[in-house]
Short mmCIF file of C-alpha atoms in Angstrom, two decimals:
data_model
loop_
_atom_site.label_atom_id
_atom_site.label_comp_id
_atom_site.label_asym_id
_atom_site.label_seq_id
_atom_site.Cartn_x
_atom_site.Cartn_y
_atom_site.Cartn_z
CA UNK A 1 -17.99 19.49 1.67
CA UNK A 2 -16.60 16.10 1.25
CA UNK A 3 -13.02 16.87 2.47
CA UNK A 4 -11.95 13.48 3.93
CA UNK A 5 -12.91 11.29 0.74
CA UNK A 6 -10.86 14.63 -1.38
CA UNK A 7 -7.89 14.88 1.37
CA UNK A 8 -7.27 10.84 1.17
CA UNK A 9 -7.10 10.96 -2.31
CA UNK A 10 -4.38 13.50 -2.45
CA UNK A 11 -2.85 12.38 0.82
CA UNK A 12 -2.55 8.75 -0.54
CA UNK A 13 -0.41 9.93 -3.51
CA UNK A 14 1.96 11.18 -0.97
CA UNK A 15 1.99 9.65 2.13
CA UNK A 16 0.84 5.87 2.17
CA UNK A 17 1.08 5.65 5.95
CA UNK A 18 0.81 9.30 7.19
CA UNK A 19 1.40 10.71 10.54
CA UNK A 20 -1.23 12.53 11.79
CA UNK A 21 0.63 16.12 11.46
CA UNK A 22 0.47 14.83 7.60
CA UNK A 23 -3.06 14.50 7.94
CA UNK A 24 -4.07 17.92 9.73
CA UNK A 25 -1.34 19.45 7.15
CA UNK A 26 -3.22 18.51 4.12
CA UNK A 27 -6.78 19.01 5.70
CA UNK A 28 -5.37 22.40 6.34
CA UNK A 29 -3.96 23.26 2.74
CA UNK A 30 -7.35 21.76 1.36
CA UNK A 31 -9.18 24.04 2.97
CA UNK A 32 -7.30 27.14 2.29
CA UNK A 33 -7.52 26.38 -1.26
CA UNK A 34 -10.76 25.03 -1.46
CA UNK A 35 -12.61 26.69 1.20
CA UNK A 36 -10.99 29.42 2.13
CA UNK A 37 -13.94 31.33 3.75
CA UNK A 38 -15.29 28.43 6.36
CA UNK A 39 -10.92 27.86 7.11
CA UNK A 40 -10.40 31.36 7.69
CA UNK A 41 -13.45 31.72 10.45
CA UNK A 42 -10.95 29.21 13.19
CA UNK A 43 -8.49 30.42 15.50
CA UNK A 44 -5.78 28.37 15.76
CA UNK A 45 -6.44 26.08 18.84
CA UNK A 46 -10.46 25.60 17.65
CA UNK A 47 -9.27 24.67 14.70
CA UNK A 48 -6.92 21.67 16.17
CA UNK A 49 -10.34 20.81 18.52
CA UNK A 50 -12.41 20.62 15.56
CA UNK A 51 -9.71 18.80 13.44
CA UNK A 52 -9.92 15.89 16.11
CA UNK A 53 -12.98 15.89 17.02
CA UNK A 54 -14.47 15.71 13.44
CA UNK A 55 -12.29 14.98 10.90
CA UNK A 56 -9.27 12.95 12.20
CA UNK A 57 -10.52 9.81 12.86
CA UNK A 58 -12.75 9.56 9.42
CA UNK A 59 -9.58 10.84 7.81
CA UNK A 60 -7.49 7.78 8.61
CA UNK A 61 -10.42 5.36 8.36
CA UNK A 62 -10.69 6.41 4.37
CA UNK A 63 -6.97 6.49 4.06
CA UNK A 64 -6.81 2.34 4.69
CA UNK A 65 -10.04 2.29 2.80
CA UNK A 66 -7.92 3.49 -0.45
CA UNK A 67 -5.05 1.64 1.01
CA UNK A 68 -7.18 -1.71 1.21
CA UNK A 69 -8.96 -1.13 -2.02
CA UNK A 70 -4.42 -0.89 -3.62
CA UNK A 71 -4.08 -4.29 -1.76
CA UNK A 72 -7.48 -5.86 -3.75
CA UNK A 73 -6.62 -4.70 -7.16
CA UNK A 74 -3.33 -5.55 -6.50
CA UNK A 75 -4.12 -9.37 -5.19
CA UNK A 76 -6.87 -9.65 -8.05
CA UNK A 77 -4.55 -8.68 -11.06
CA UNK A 78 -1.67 -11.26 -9.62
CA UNK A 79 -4.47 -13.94 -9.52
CA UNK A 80 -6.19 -13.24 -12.63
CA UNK A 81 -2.52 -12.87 -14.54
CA UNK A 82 -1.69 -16.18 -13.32
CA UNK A 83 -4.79 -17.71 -13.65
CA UNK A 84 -5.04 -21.32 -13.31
CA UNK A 85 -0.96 -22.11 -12.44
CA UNK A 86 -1.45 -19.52 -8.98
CA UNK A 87 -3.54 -22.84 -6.82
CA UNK A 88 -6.51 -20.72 -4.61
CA UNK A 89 -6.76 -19.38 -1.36
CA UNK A 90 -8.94 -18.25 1.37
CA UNK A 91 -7.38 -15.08 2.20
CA UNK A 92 -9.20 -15.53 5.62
CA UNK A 93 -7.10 -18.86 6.30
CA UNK A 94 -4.63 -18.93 9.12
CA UNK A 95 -1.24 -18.46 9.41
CA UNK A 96 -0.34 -22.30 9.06
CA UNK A 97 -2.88 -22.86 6.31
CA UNK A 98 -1.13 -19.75 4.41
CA UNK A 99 2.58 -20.61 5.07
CA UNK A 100 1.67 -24.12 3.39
CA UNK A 101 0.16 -22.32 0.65
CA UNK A 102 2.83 -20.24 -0.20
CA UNK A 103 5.26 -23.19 0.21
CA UNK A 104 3.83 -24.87 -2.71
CA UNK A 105 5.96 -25.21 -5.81
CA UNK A 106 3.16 -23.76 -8.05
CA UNK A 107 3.31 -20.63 -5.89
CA UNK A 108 6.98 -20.11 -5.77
CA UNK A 109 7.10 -20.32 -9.17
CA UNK A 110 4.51 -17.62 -9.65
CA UNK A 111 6.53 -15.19 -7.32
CA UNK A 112 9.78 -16.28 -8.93
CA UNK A 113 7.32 -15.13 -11.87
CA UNK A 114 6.68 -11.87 -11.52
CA UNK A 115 10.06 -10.94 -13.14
CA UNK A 116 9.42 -12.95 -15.71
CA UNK A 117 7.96 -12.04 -19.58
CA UNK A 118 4.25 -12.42 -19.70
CA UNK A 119 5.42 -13.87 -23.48
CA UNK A 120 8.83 -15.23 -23.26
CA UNK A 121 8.93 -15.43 -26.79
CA UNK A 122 8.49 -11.56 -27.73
CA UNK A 123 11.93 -9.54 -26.55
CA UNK A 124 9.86 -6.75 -26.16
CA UNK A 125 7.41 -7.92 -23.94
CA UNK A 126 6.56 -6.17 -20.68
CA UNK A 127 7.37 -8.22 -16.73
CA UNK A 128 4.72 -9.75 -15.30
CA UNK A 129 4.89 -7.25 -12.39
CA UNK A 130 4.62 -4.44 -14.96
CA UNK A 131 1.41 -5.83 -16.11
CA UNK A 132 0.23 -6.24 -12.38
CA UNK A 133 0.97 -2.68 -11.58
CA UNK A 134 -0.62 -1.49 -15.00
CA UNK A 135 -3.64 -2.89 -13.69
CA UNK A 136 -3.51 -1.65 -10.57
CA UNK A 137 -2.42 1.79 -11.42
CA UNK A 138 -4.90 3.15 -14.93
CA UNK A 139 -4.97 6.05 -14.31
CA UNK A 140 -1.58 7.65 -13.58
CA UNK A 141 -0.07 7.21 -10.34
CA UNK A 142 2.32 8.47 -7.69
CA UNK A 143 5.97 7.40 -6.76
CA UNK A 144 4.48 6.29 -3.19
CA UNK A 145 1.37 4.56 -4.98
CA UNK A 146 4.02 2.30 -6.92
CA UNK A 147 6.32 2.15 -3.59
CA UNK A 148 2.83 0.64 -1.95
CA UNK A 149 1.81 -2.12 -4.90
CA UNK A 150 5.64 -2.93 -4.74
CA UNK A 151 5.60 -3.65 -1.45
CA UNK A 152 2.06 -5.49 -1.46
CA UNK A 153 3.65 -7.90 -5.04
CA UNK A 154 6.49 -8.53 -3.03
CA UNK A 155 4.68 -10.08 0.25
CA UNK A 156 1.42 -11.85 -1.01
CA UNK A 157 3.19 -14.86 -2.61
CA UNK A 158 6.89 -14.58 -0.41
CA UNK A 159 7.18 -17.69 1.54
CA UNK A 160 9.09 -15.44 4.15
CA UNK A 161 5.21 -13.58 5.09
CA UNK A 162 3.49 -16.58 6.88
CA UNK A 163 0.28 -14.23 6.48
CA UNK A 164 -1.64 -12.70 3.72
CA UNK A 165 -2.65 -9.34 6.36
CA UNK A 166 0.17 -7.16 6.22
CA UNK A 167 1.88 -5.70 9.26
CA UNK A 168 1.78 -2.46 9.50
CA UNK A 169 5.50 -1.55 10.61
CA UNK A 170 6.79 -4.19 7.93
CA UNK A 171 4.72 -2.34 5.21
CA UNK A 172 5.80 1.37 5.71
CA UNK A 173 9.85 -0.09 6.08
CA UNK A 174 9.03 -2.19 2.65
CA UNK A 175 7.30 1.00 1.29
CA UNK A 176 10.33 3.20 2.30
CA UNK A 177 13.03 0.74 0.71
CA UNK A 178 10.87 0.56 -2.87
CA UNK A 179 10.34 4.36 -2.22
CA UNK A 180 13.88 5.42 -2.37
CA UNK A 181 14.51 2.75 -5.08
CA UNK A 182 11.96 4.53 -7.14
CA UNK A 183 13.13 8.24 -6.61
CA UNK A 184 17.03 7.64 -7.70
CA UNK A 185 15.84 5.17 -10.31
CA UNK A 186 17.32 2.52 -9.16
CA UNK A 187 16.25 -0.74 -10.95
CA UNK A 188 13.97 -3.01 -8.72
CA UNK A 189 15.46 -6.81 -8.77
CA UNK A 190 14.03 -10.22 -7.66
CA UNK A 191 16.14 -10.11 -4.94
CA UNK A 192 14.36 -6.64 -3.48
CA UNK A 193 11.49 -9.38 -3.49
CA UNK A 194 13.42 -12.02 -1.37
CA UNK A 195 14.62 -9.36 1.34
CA UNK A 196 13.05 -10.19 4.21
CA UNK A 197 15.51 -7.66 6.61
CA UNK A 198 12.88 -6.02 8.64
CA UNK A 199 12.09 -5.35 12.07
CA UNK A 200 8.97 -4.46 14.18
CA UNK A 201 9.62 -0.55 15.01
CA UNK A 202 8.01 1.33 17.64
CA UNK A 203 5.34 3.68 16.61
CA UNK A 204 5.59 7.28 16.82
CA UNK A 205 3.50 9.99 15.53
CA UNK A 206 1.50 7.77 13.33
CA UNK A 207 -2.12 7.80 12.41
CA UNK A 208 -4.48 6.05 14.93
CA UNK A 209 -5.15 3.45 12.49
CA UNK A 210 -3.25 0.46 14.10
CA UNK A 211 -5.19 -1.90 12.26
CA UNK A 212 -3.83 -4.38 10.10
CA UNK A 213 -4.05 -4.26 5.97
CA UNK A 214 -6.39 -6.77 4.07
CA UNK A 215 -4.44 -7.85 0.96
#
């Protein structure tokens, strides 16, 4: 049974950053659909032991994996859309290497860019953050999937992120904005981009994935 690579694939299309209640929940409602026989054979508290003991920890290790693998699509299709005007960089460089980076005219024109036609001279042509998120997102996705690509577009070239690894806290409060944006259809602006009106929160009943994301 390969429930944690199944269970992150559903659980990513709700949850980008779920709590660990979110994470036994879904296990749970997997199995009862999927495997109802081997579910049915726990009590309650041996099933909680055997949740943590076997399943928690790979759970929220493939749940960044598909998070991180959002964040490379997402970085690839910016720099492939821009091509030659985006100028390169080692996403490994530090935080003084990056902030002059993202300084860089070319740069901030690219992120002023993303709300721009990809061909300014056809009315009917798409944004280019439409295009990045079509490239991102084939195959159909979820209204927390786009929250998540929003939220990585709007940080990778913003002069406000002196980083290209993503904070944790700062991701799930950008997710959450674009997230409620999305559900009462509110049009997203260039200035959602600019907002940089976020604070480090304490964590709560979060996965134990503290690390940071790779975009």
């Amino acid at each position: 049974m390969d429930v944690v690579k199944n269970v992150s694939k559903l659980l990513i299309k709700v949850s980008i950053y779920p709590t660990k209640d979110e994470c036994c929940g879904a296990v749970e409602g997997y199995l009862s659909l999927n495997h109802a026989s081997f579910f049915s054979n726990f009590t309650e508290d041996d099933w909680i032991s055997f949740y943590n003991e076997n399943i928690h920890k790979q759970l929220t290790k493939q749940v960044r994996s598909v998070r991180g693998t959002l964040s490379s699509k997402s970085r690839e299709a910016i720099f492939s859309i821009f091509g030659s005007r985006l100028p390169p960089i080692n996403t490994n460089a530090g935080p003084s290497e990056i902030a002059k980076w993202k300084k860089k005219p070319e740069v901030k024109s690219c992120f002023e860019g993303l709300f721009k036609k990809m061909n300014p001279k056809n009315k009917n042509s798409s944004i280019v953050l439409t295009s990045v998120i079509d490239k991102v997102l084939q195959n159909g996705h979820s209204n927390a999937e786009l929250a998540y690509i929003l939220a990585i577009c709007s940080t990778i070239l913003n002069s406000n992120h002196n980083e290209i690894m993503l904070k944790k806290n700062i991701m799930k409060q950008k997710v959450k904005k674009f997230l409620k944006k999305i559900n009462s259809q509110t049009v997203i602006i260039y200035s959602d981009f600019e907002d940089n009106n976020y604070e480090e929160e304490e964590s709560g009943n979060e996965t134990e994935d503290d690390e940071e994301d790779d975009v």
